[in-house]
Coordinates of C-alpha atoms and ligand atoms in Angstrom, one line a residue:
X1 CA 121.1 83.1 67.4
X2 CA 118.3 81.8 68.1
X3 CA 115.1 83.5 68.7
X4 CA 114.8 84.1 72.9
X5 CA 111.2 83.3 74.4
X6 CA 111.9 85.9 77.0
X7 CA 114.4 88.1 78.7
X8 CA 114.7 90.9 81.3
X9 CA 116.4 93.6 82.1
X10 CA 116.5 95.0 85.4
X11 CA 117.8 94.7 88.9
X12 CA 117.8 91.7 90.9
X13 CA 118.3 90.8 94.3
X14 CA 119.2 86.8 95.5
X15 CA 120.7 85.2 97.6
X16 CA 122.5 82.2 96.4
X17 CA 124.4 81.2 99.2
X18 CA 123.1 81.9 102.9
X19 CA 123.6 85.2 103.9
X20 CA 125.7 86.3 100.4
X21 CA 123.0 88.9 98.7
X22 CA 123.8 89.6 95.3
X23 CA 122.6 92.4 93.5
X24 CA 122.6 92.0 89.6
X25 CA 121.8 95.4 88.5
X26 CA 120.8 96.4 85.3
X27 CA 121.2 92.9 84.3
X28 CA 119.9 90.8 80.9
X29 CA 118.1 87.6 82.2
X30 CA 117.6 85.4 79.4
X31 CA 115.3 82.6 79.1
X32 CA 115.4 79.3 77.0
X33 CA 112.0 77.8 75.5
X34 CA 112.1 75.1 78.3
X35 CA 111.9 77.9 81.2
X36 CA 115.4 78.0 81.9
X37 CA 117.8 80.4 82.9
X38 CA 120.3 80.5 80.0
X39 CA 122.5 83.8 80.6
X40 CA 122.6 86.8 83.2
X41 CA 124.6 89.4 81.6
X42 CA 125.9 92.6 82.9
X43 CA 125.2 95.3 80.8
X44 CA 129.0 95.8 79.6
X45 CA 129.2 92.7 78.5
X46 CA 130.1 91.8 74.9
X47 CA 126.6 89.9 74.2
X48 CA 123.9 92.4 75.7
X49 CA 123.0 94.4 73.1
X50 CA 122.9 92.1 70.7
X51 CA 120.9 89.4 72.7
X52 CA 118.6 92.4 74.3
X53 CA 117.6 93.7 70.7
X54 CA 116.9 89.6 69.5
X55 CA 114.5 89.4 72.1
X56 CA 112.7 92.9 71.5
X57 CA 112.8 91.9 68.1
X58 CA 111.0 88.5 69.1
X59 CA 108.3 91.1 71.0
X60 CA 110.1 88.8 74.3
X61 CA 111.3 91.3 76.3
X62 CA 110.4 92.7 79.4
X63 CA 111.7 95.7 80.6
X64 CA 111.2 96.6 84.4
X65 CA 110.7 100.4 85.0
X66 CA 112.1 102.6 88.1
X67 CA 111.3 101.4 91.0
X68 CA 110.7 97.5 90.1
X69 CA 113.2 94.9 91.1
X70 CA 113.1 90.8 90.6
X71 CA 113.0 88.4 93.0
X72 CA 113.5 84.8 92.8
X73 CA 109.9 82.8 93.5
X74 CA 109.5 82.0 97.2
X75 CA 109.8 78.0 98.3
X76 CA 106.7 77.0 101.0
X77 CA 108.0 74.1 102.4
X78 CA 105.1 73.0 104.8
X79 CA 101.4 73.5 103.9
X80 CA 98.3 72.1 104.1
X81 CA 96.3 72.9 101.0
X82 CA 93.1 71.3 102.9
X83 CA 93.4 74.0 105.7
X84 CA 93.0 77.0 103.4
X85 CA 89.1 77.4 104.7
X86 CA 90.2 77.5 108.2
X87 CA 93.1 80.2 107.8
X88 CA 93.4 82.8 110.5
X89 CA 90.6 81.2 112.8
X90 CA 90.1 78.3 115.0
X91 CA 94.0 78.7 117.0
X92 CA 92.1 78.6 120.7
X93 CA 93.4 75.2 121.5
X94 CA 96.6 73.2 121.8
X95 CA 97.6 71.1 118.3
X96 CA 96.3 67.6 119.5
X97 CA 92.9 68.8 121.0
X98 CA 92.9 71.7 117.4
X99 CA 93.5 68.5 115.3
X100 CA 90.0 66.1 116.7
X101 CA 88.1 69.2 117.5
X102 CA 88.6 71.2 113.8
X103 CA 91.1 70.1 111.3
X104 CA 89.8 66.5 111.1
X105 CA 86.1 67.3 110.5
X106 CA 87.1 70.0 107.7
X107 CA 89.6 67.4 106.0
X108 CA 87.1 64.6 106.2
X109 CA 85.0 67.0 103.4
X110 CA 87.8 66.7 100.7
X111 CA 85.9 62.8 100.1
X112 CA 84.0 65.4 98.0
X113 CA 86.0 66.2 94.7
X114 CA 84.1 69.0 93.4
X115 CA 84.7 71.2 96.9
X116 CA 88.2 70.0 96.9
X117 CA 88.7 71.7 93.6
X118 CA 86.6 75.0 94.6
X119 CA 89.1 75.4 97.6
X120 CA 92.3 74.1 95.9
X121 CA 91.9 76.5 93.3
X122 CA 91.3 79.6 95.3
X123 CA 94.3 78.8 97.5
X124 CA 96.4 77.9 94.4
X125 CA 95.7 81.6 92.9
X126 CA 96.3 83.4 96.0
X127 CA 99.5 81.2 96.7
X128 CA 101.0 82.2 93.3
X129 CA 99.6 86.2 93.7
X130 CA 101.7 86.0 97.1
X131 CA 104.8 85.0 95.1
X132 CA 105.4 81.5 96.3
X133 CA 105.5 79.8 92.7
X134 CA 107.0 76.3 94.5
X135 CA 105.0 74.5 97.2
X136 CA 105.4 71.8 99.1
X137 CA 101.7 70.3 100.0
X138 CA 99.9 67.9 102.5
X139 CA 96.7 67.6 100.9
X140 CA 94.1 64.7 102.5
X141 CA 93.5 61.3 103.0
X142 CA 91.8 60.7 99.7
X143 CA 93.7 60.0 96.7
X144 CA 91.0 61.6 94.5
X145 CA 91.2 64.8 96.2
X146 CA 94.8 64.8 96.2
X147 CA 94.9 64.3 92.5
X148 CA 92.8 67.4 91.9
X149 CA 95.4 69.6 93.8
X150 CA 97.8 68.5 91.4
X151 CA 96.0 68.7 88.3
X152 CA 95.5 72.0 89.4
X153 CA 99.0 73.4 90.2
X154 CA 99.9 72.0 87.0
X155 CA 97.0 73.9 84.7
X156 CA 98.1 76.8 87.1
X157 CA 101.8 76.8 86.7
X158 CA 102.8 76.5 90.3
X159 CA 105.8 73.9 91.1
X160 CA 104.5 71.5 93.6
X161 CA 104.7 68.7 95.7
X162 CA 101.7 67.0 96.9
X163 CA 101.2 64.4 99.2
X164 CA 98.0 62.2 99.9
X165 CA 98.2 62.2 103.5
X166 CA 98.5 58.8 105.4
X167 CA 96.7 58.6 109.0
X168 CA 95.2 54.5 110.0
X169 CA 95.8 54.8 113.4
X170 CA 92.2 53.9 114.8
X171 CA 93.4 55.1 118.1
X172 CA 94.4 57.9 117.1
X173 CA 92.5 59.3 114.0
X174 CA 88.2 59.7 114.2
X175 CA 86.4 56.5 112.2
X176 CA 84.9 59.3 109.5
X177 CA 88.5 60.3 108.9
X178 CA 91.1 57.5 108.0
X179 CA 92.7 55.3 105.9
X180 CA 90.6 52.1 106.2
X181 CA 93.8 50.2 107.2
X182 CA 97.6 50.1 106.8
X183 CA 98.0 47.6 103.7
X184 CA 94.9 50.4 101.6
X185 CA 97.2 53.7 102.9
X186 CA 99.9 52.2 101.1
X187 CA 98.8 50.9 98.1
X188 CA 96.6 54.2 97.8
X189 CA 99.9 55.9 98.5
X190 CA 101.1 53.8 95.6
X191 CA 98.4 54.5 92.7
X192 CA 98.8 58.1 94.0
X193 CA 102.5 58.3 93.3
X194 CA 101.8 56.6 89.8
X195 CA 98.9 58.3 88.8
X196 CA 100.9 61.9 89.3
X197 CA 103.5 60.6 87.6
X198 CA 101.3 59.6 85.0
X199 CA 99.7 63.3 85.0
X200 CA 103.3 65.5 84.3
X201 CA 105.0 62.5 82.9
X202 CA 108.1 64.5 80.8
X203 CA 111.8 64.8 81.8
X204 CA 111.1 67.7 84.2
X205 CA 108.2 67.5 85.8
X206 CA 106.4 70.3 87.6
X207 CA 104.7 68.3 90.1
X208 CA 105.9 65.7 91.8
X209 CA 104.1 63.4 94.3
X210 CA 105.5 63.3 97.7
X211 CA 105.3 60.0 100.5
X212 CA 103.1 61.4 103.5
X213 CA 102.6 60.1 106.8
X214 CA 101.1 62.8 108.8
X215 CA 103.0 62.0 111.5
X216 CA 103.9 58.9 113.5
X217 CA 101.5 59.4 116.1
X218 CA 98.4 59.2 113.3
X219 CA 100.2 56.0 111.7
X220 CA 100.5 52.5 112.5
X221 CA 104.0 51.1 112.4
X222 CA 102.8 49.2 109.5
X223 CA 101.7 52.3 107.2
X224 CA 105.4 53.5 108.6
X225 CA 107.1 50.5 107.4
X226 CA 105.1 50.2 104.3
X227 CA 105.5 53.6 103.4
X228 CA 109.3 53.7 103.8
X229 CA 109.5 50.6 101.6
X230 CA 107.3 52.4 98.8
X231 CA 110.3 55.9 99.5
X232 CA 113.1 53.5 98.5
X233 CA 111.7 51.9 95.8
X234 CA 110.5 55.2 94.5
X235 CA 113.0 57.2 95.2
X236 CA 110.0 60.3 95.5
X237 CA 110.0 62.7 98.3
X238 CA 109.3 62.7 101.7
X239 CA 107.4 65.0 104.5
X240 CA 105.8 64.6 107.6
X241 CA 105.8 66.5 111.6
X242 CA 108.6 65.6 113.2
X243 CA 108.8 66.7 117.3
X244 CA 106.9 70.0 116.7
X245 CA 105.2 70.1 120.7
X246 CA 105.7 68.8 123.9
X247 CA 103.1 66.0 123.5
X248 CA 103.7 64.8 119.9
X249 CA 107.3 64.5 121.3
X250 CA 106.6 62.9 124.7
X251 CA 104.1 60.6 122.3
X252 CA 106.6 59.2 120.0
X253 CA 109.6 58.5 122.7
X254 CA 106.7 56.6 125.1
X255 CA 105.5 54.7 122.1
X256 CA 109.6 54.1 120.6
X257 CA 111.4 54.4 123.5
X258 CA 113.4 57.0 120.9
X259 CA 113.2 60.1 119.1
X260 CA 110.9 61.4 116.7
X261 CA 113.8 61.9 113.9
X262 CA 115.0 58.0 115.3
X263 CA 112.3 56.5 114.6
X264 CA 111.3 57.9 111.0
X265 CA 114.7 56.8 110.2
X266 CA 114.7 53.5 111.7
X267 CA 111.0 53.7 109.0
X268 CA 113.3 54.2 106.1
X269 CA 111.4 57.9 106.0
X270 CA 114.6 59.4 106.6
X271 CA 116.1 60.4 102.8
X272 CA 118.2 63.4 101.2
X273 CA 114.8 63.8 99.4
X274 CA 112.6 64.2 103.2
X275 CA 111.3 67.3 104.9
X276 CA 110.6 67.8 108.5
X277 CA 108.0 70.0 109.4
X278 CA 108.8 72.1 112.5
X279 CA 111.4 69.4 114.1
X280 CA 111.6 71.8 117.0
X281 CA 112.3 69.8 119.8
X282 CA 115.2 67.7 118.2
X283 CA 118.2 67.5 120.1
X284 CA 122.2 66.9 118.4
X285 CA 121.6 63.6 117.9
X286 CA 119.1 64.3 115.8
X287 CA 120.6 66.7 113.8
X288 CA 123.5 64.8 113.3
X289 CA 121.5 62.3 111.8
X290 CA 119.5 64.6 109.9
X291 CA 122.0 65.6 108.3
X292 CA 123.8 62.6 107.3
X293 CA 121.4 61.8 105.8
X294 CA 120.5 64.8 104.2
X295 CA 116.9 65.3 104.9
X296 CA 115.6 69.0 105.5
X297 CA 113.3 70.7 108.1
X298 CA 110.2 73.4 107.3
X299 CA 110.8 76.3 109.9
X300 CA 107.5 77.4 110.7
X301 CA 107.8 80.0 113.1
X302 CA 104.3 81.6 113.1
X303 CA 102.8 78.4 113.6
X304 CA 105.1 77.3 116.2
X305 CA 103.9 80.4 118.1
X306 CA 100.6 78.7 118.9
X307 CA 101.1 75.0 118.8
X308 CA 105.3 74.0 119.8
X309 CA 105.7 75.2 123.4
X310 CA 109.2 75.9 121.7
X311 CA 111.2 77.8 119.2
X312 CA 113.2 76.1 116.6
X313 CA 116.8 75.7 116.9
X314 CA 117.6 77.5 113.9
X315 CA 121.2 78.5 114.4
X316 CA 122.1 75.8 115.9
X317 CA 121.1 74.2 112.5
X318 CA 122.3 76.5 110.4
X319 CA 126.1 76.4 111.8
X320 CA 125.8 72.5 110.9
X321 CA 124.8 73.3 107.3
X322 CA 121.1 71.6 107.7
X323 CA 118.7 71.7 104.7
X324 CA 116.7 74.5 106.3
X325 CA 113.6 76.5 104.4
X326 CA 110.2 78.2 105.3
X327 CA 106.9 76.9 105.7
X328 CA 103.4 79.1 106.6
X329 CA 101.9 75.7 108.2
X330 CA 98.6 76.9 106.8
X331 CA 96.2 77.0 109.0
X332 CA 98.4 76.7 112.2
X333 CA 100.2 79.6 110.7
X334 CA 97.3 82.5 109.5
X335 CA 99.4 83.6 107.0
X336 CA 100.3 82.5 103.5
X337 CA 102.7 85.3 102.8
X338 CA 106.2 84.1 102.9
X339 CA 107.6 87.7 103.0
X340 CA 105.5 87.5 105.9
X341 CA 106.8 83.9 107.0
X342 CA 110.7 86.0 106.7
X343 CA 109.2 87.9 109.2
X344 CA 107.9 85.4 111.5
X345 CA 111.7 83.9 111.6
X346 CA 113.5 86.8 112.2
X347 CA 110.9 87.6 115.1
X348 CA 111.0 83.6 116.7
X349 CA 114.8 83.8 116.3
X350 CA 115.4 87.4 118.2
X351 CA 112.6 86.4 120.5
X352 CA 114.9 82.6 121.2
X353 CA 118.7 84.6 121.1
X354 CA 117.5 87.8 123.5
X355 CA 114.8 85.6 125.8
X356 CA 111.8 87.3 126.9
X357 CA 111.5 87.1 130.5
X358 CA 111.9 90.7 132.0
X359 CA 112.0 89.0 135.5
X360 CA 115.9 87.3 134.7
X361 CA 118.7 89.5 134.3
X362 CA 119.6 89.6 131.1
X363 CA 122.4 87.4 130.8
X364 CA 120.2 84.2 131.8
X365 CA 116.8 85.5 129.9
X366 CA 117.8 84.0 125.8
X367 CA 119.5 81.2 124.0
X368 CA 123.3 81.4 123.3
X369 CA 123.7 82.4 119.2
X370 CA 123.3 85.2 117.1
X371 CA 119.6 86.3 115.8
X372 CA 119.5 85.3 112.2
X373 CA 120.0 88.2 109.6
X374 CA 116.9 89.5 106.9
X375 CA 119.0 88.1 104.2
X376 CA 119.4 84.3 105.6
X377 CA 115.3 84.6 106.3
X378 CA 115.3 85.6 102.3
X379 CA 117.5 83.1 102.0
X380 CA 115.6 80.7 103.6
X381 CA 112.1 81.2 101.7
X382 CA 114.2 80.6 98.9
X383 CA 117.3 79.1 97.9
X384 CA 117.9 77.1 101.2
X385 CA 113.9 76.1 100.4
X386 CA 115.2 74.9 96.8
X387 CA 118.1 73.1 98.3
X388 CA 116.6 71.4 100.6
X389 CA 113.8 69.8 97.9
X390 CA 117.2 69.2 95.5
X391 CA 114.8 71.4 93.1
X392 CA 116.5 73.8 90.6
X393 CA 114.7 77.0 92.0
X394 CA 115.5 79.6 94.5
X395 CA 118.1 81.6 92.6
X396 CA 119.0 83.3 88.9
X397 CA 122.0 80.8 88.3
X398 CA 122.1 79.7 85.1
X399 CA 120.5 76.6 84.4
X400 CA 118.1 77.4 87.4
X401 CA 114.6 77.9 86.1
X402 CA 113.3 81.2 85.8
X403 CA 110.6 81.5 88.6
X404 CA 110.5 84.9 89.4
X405 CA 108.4 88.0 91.2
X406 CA 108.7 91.1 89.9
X407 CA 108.4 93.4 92.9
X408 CA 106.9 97.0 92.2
X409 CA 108.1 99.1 95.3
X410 CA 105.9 101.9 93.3
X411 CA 102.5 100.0 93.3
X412 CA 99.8 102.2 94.7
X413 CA 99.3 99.9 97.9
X414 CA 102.7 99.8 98.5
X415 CA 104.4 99.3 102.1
X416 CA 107.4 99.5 100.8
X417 CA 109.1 103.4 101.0
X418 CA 112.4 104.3 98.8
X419 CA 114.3 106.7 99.1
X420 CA 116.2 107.7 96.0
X421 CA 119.2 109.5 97.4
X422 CA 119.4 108.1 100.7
X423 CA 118.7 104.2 100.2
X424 CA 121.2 101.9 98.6
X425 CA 120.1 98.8 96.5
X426 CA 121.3 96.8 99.6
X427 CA 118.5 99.0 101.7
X428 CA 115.9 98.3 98.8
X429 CA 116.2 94.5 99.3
X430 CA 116.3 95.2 103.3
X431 CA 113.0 97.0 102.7
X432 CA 111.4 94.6 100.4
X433 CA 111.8 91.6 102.6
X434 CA 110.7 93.9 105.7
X435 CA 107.9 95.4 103.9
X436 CA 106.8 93.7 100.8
X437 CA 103.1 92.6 100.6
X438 CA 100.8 90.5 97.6
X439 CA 100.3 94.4 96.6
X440 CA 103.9 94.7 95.3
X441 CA 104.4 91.2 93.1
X442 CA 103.2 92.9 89.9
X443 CA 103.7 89.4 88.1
X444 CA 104.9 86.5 88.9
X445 CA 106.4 83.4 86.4
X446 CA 107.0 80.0 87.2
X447 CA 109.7 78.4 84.7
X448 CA 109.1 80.8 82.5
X449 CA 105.6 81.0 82.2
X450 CA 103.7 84.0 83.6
X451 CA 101.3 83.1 86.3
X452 CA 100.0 86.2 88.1
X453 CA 99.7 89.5 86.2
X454 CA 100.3 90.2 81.9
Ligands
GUN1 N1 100.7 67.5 113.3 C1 99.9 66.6 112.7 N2 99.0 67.2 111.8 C2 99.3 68.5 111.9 C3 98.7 69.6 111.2 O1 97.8 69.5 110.4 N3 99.3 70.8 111.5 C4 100.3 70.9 112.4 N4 100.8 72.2 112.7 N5 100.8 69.9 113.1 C5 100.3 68.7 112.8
FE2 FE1 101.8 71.1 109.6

């Protein structure tokens, strides 16, 4: 046998398929030397002692005490790492008017590399200390910049995408904040790609770059075209803001006579490998398309509070088996806890099934569908997050990697109350996703590696 680099033993709680929690209690997780999950084993089964005492005997095992449970790492799939200085301020205004009047001026600053790393590398700690050990980023404009936020989830450990943002629209985006024209956003969308690849350049990378037009109101058609050119001969993910508010909406049909999701398809931005951000005002059309061909949406319910005028159609898309997952939207969300983003869901989603307008009788006040449950929000932040970047994350299969929180419901800040003869382990988990906070994830590892904690 040979020698493990780390295994577990404990309960853990996942949910592999939407809504199916599984509880693997008292479990052996084994580990490979590339950060892989090689077995889960029940404790009766033939090879857990045996494989348990290799890996004490390898001073690689990690035994959780009463009270701790593993999670699987949470998936953030929509934020912008640039925004981190303006989290939980500046949410006065409608998105279009927050955009010129705040976010523009305070991206414009990451033209300077040393304050991009000072902020990247704050939020990139506090990211992985609030359990979300895969990220899917916008960063900014300027491929430097955007660079350093990789270089820095990959000395850190987090699994990221990052995305050097493309906006040439002079009608549209300031003159001290823009690509200089459509033909540079590309071919500095190009040398970005490259130069990431470059940077985590084995079988499996970490970090990945991802294709970014910040959405089509921002671009040129151009920079669309260009850039959907650059996904298919790449093959590299996707993201962008698809129909999150009235006006980007109403912009997009006056300028394509068509839909938001229509048009980035009709771009070539469209792939299994894409990720909406918000997508709240598609209609069945849409997410027919969508899902042909296999592109995702970031359900960003907090944010959507403040800038959508809507809330996401999230059963709707979860009864057609849409690539669905959670994003914070940092800083039109304020939060960057994805326990917190479960939440947030679970709130927009009972707020969009039972209506909120006291003044209707009740049968006219909500939206036809049941409320989503806490375990397809959990699901959500992680394996539906996972499946929708086509990453091997989100759950303790075997041949998953091993990104994990372990979750101390004992921790002296704790929200998070148990019961030992009243609650089950299926109340634990209820508890953890309704009550867990950055003081509960005692450590945290991303493919093996520990990143928060010792
Ligand atoms: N649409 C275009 N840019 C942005 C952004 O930074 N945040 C949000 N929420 N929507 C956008
Ligand atoms: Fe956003």
């Amino acid at each position: 046998m040979t020698a493990q680099t780390l295994a577990l033993t404990g309960t853990a709680f996942h949910t592999p398929e939407r809504g199916r929690l599984e509880v693997l209690e008292e479990h052996l997780f084994c580990v490979d030397a590339q950060g892989r999950i090689d077995a889960v084993l029940p404790p009766n089964h033939p090879q857990y002692g045996a494989r348990k005492e290799a890996a004490r005997q390898a001073g690689a095992l990690v035994e959780l005490s009463d009270g701790q449970f593993l999670l699987p790492g949470l998936v953030d799939l929509h934020i912008h790492a640039p925004q981190w200085p303006q989290m939980g301020k500046a949410l006065d205004v409608p998105l279009e008017v927050w955009l010129q009047k705040y976010t523009f001026p305070l991206e414009a600053r990451y033209v300077d590399v040393g304050y991009a790393r000072e902020v990247y590398a704050d939020l990139v700690d506090n990211l992985l200390a609030n359990g979300t050990t895969t990220a899917l980023y916008f960063a900014t404009v300027h491929v430097e910049a955007s660079l350093a936020l990789a270089e820095i989830c990959l000395e850190k450990g987090q699994r990221a995408l990052v995305g050097k943002v493309v906006m040439d629209d002079p009608e549209q985006c300031p003159p001290f904040y823009r690509d200089a024209d459509a033909i540079l956003a590309v071919s500095d969308t190009r040398r970005f790609i490259e130069a990431v690849r470059a940077l985590d350049g084995g079988e499996r990378p970490l970090v990945l770059p991802v294709i970014t037009p910040r959405f089509i109101p921002s671009c040129t058609d151009e920079a669309l075209s260009g850039l959907g050119e650059l996904a298919r001969d790449y093959g590299c993910h996707v993201q962008t803001h698809c129909a999150e508010s009235d006006w980007a909406k109403a912009f997009v049909e006056q300028r394509f006579g068509r839909t938001d999701a229509a048009s980035l398809d009709g771009f070539g931005l469209l792939t299994r490998h894409t990720i909406l951000a918000h997508s709240n005002f598609i209609d069945g059309e849409d997410m027919d398309l969508i899902e042909r061909q296999g592109a995702g949406v970031a359900h960003c319910p907090l944010s959507n509070f403040y800038f959508a005028n809507a809330v996401f159609p999230l059963r709707e898309a979860l009864d057609r088996h849409m690539h669905v997952g959670l994003g914070t939207d940092i800083s039109g969300g304020y939060s960057p806890s994805l326990f917190d983003g479960c939440r947030h869901a679970l709130s927009a989603s009972r707020t969009l099934q039972s209506g909120v307008h006291a003044g209707l009788p009740a049968h006219e006040r909500g939206a036809s569908g049941e409320p989503i449950t806490h375990l397809e929000a959990f699901w959500l932040a992680t394996a539906g997050g996972a499946e929708a970047l086509d990453l091997p994350t989100g759950s303790f299969r075997v041949g998953h990697d091993f990104d994990a929180l372990l979750i101390d419901t004992r921790a002296s800040a704790s929200n998070v109350h148990v019961g030992k003869a009243e609650d089950t382990l299926e109340d634990v988990f209820q508890k953890i996703v309704l009550n867990a906070a950055r003081a509960n994830i005692a450590k945290v590892w991303v493919r093996g590696r520990t990143v928060v904690g010792r």
